[in-house]
N, CA, C and O of each residue as an XYZ file, in Angstrom:
200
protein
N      16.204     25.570    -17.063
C      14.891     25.758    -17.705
C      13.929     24.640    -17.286
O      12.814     24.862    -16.815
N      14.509     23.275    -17.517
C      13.538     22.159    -17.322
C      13.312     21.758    -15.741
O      12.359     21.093    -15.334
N      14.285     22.247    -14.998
C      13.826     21.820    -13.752
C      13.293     22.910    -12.876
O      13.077     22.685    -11.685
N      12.992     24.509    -13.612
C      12.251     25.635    -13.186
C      10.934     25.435    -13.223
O      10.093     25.778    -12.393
N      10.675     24.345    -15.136
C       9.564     24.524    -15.111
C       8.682     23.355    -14.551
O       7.458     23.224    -14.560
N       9.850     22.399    -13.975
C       9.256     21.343    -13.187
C       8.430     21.584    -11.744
O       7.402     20.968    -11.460
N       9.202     22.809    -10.696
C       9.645     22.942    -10.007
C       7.613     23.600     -9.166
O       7.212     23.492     -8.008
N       7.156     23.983     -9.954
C       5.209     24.520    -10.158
C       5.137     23.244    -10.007
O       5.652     22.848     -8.961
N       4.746     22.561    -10.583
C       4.001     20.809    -10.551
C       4.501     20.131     -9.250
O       3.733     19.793     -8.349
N       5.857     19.955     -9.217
C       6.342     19.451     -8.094
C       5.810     19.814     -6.618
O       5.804     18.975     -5.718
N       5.376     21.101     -6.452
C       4.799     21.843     -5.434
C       3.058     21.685     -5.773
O       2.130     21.801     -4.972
N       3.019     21.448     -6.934
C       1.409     21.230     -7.072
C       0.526     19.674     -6.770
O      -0.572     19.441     -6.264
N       1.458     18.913     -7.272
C       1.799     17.372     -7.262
C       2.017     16.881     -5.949
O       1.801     15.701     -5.674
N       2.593     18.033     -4.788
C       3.597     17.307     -3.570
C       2.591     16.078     -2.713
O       2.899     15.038     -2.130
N       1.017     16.900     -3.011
C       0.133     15.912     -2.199
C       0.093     14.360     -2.543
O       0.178     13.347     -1.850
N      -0.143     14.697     -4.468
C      -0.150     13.559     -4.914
C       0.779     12.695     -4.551
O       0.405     11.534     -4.389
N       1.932     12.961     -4.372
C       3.422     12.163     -4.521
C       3.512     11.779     -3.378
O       4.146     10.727     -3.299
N       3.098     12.233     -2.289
C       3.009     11.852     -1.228
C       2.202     10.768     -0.721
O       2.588      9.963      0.127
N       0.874     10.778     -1.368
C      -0.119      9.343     -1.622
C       0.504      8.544     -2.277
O       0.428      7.358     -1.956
N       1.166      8.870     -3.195
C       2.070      7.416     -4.079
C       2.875      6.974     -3.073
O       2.950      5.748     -2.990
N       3.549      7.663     -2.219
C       4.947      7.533     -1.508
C       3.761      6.466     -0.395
O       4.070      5.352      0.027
N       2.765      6.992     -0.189
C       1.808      5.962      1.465
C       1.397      4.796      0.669
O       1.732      3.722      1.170
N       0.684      4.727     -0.569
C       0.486      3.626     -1.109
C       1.083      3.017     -1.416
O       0.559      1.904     -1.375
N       2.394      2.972     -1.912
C       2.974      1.972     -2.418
C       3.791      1.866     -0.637
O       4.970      1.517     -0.579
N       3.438      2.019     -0.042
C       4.385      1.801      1.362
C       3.077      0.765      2.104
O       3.417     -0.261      2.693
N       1.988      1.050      2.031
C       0.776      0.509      2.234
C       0.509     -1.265      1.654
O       0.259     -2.373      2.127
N       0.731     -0.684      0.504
C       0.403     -2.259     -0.253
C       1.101     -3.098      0.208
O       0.309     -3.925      0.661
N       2.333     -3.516      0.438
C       3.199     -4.607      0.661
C       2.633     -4.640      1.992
O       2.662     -5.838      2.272
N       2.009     -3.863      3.223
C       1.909     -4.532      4.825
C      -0.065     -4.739      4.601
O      -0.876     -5.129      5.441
N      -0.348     -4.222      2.898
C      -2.062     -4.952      2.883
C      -1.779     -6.118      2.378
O      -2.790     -6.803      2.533
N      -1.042     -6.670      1.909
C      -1.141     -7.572      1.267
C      -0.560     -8.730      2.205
O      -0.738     -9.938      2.048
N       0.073     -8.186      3.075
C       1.150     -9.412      4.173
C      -0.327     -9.699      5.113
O      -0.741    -10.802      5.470
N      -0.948     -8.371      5.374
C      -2.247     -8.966      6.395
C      -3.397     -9.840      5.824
O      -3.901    -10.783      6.434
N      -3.853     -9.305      4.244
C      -4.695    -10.704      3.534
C      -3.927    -11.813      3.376
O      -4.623    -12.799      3.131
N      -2.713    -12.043      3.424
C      -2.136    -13.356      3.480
C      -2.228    -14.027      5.067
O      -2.833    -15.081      5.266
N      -1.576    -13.302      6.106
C      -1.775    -13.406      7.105
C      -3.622    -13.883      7.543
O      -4.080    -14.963      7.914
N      -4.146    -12.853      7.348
C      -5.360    -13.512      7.378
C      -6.035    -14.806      6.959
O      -6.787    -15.589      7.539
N      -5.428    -14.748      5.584
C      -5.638    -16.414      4.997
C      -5.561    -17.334      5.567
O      -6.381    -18.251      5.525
N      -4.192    -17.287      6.469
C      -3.754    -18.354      6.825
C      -4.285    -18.393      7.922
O      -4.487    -19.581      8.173
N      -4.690    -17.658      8.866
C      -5.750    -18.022      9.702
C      -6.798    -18.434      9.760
O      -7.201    -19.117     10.701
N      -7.558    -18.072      8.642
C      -9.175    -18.263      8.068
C      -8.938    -20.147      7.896
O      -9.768    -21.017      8.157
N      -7.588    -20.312      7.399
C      -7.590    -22.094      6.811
C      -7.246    -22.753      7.825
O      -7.551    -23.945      7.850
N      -6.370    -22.048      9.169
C      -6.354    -23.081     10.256
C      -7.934    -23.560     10.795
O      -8.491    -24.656     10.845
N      -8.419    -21.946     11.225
C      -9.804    -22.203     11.374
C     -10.643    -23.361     11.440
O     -11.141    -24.033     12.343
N     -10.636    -23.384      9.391
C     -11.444    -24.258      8.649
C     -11.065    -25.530      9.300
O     -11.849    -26.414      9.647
N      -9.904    -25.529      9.415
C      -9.021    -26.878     10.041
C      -9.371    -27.452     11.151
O      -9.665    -28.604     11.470
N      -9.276    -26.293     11.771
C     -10.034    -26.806     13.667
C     -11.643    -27.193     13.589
O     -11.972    -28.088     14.367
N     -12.946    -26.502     12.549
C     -13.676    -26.992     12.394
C     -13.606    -28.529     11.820
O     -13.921    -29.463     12.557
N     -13.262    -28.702     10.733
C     -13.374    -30.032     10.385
C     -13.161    -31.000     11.583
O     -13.810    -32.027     11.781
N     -12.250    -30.562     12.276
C     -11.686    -31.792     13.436
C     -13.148    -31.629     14.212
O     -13.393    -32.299     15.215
């Protein structure tokens, strides 16, 4: 019964779940490149000061 009447949503949802499935796969390599970036932006700053 409960996984018949799951089974509509699941097929209605598949797009959604599929954006959850890219975003949360997304976030951890956005977040490694604003770090990554950081740390470039502060060598930068670094080589200016010198």
């Amino acid at each position: 019964m409960s996984a018949l009447f799951l089974c509509p949503i699941f097929e209605r949802n598949e797009y959604m779940i599929k954006t959850i499935l890219g975003v949360l796969v997304l976030t951890p390599l956005g977040a490694f490149s604003i770090y990554v970036t950081a740390i470039i932006l502060k060598e930068m700053v670094k080589q200016l000061k010198k």
